[in-house]
């Protein structure tokens, strides 16, 4: 867990640094326009969330495993005899605990990582951005 936090901090520092050193076209100072901070941070933090939560959100197999097991145990007759589509097999709520847990952990990761990244990025960007004024 500690190495994951260190990696997250390093990635966020790189993302914020990339925003701040980007040259702004037509401006004497380097840096993004202040009005661009939110869109730039949203884009960069989205990539950071994907990088840090993708493993959690894409590899937790409890939900898909439950659905596959349920389909095999309860839908085989329907699927094997062609009386219905295997995709339409009704899970009847059998996998709700597994799928709810899976979605909860994934969303918690996205909320935590995305919130921290966006806060840090926007604060740093707003402290160093170029305000658009007359003649700019």
Coordinates of C-alpha atoms in Angstrom, one line a residue:
X1 CA 0.0 0.0 0.0
X2 CA 2.9 2.4 0.8
X3 CA 4.4 1.9 -2.6
X4 CA 1.0 2.6 -4.2
X5 CA 0.8 5.9 -2.3
X6 CA 4.3 6.8 -3.4
X7 CA 3.5 6.0 -7.0
X8 CA 0.3 8.1 -6.8
X9 CA 2.2 11.1 -5.4
X10 CA 4.9 10.8 -8.1
X11 CA 2.3 10.6 -10.9
X12 CA 0.4 13.6 -9.5
X13 CA 3.6 15.7 -9.2
X14 CA 4.4 14.9 -12.8
X15 CA 0.9 15.8 -14.0
X16 CA 0.9 19.1 -12.1
X17 CA 4.4 19.9 -13.3
X18 CA 3.3 19.1 -16.9
X19 CA 0.5 21.6 -16.6
X20 CA 2.7 24.3 -15.2
X21 CA 5.5 24.1 -17.7
X22 CA 3.2 24.0 -20.7
X23 CA 3.8 27.2 -22.7
X24 CA 0.7 29.3 -23.2
X25 CA 0.4 30.5 -26.8
X26 CA 0.6 34.2 -27.1
X27 CA 1.5 34.9 -23.5
X28 CA 4.7 36.5 -22.1
X29 CA 4.6 34.2 -19.0
X30 CA 4.7 30.5 -19.3
X31 CA 1.9 28.5 -17.9
X32 CA -1.7 27.7 -18.7
X33 CA -4.5 30.3 -18.8
X34 CA -6.3 30.4 -15.5
X35 CA -9.5 29.5 -17.3
X36 CA -7.8 26.3 -18.6
X37 CA -6.8 25.0 -15.1
X38 CA -10.0 23.0 -14.5
X39 CA -10.1 21.3 -17.9
X40 CA -6.4 20.5 -17.8
X41 CA -6.6 19.1 -14.3
X42 CA -9.8 17.1 -15.1
X43 CA -8.0 15.5 -18.1
X44 CA -4.8 14.8 -16.3
X45 CA -6.5 13.5 -13.2
X46 CA -8.7 11.3 -15.2
X47 CA -5.6 9.5 -16.5
X48 CA -4.2 9.3 -13.0
X49 CA -7.4 7.8 -11.7
X50 CA -7.3 5.2 -14.6
X51 CA -3.7 4.4 -13.8
X52 CA -4.3 4.0 -10.0
X53 CA -7.7 2.5 -9.9
X54 CA -7.7 0.5 -13.1
X55 CA -6.2 -2.5 -11.4
X56 CA -8.9 -2.4 -8.7
X57 CA -11.8 -1.7 -11.1
X58 CA -10.7 -4.1 -13.8
X59 CA -9.4 -7.1 -12.0
X60 CA -11.8 -7.7 -9.1
X61 CA -13.5 -10.7 -10.5
X62 CA -16.0 -11.5 -7.8
X63 CA -18.9 -10.0 -9.7
X64 CA -18.1 -11.5 -13.1
X65 CA -17.2 -14.8 -11.5
X66 CA -20.5 -14.9 -9.7
X67 CA -22.5 -14.2 -12.8
X68 CA -20.6 -16.8 -14.8
X69 CA -21.1 -19.4 -12.0
X70 CA -24.8 -18.5 -11.8
X71 CA -25.2 -18.7 -15.6
X72 CA -23.5 -22.1 -15.6
X73 CA -25.5 -23.5 -12.7
X74 CA -28.9 -22.0 -13.5
X75 CA -29.0 -21.0 -17.1
X76 CA -27.4 -23.9 -18.8
X77 CA -30.7 -25.6 -19.8
X78 CA -32.0 -22.3 -21.3
X79 CA -28.7 -21.7 -23.1
X80 CA -28.0 -25.2 -24.2
X81 CA -31.5 -25.9 -25.6
X82 CA -31.8 -22.5 -27.4
X83 CA -35.0 -21.6 -25.6
X84 CA -33.6 -18.2 -24.7
X85 CA -30.5 -16.1 -25.1
X86 CA -27.7 -16.8 -22.5
X87 CA -27.4 -13.0 -22.2
X88 CA -31.0 -12.7 -21.1
X89 CA -30.6 -15.2 -18.2
X90 CA -32.1 -13.6 -15.1
X91 CA -29.6 -13.5 -12.2
X92 CA -32.5 -12.9 -9.8
X93 CA -30.3 -10.8 -7.6
X94 CA -28.0 -13.7 -6.8
X95 CA -24.8 -11.7 -7.4
X96 CA -25.9 -8.4 -5.9
X97 CA -23.6 -8.6 -2.8
X98 CA -20.5 -9.4 -5.0
X99 CA -21.3 -6.8 -7.6
X100 CA -22.2 -4.1 -5.1
X101 CA -19.0 -4.7 -3.2
X102 CA -17.0 -4.6 -6.4
X103 CA -18.6 -1.4 -7.6
X104 CA -18.1 0.2 -4.1
X105 CA -14.4 -0.5 -3.9
X106 CA -13.9 0.8 -7.4
X107 CA -15.9 4.0 -6.8
X108 CA -14.1 4.6 -3.5
X109 CA -10.7 4.5 -5.3
X110 CA -11.9 6.8 -8.0
X111 CA -13.3 9.3 -5.5
X112 CA -10.3 9.3 -3.3
X113 CA -7.6 9.5 -6.0
X114 CA -9.6 11.8 -8.3
X115 CA -10.5 14.2 -5.4
X116 CA -6.9 14.5 -4.1
X117 CA -5.5 14.9 -7.6
X118 CA -8.0 17.5 -8.7
X119 CA -7.6 19.5 -5.5
X120 CA -3.8 19.5 -5.6
X121 CA -3.7 20.2 -9.4
X122 CA -6.3 23.0 -9.4
X123 CA -4.6 24.7 -6.3
X124 CA -1.2 24.6 -7.9
X125 CA -2.4 25.6 -11.3
X126 CA -4.5 28.5 -10.0
X127 CA -1.4 29.7 -8.0
X128 CA 0.7 29.8 -11.2
X129 CA -1.6 30.4 -14.1
X130 CA -1.7 33.4 -16.5
X131 CA -4.7 35.6 -16.1
X132 CA -6.2 36.7 -19.4
X133 CA -6.4 40.4 -19.5
X134 CA -6.7 43.2 -22.0
X135 CA -4.4 42.9 -24.9
X136 CA -3.7 39.2 -24.2

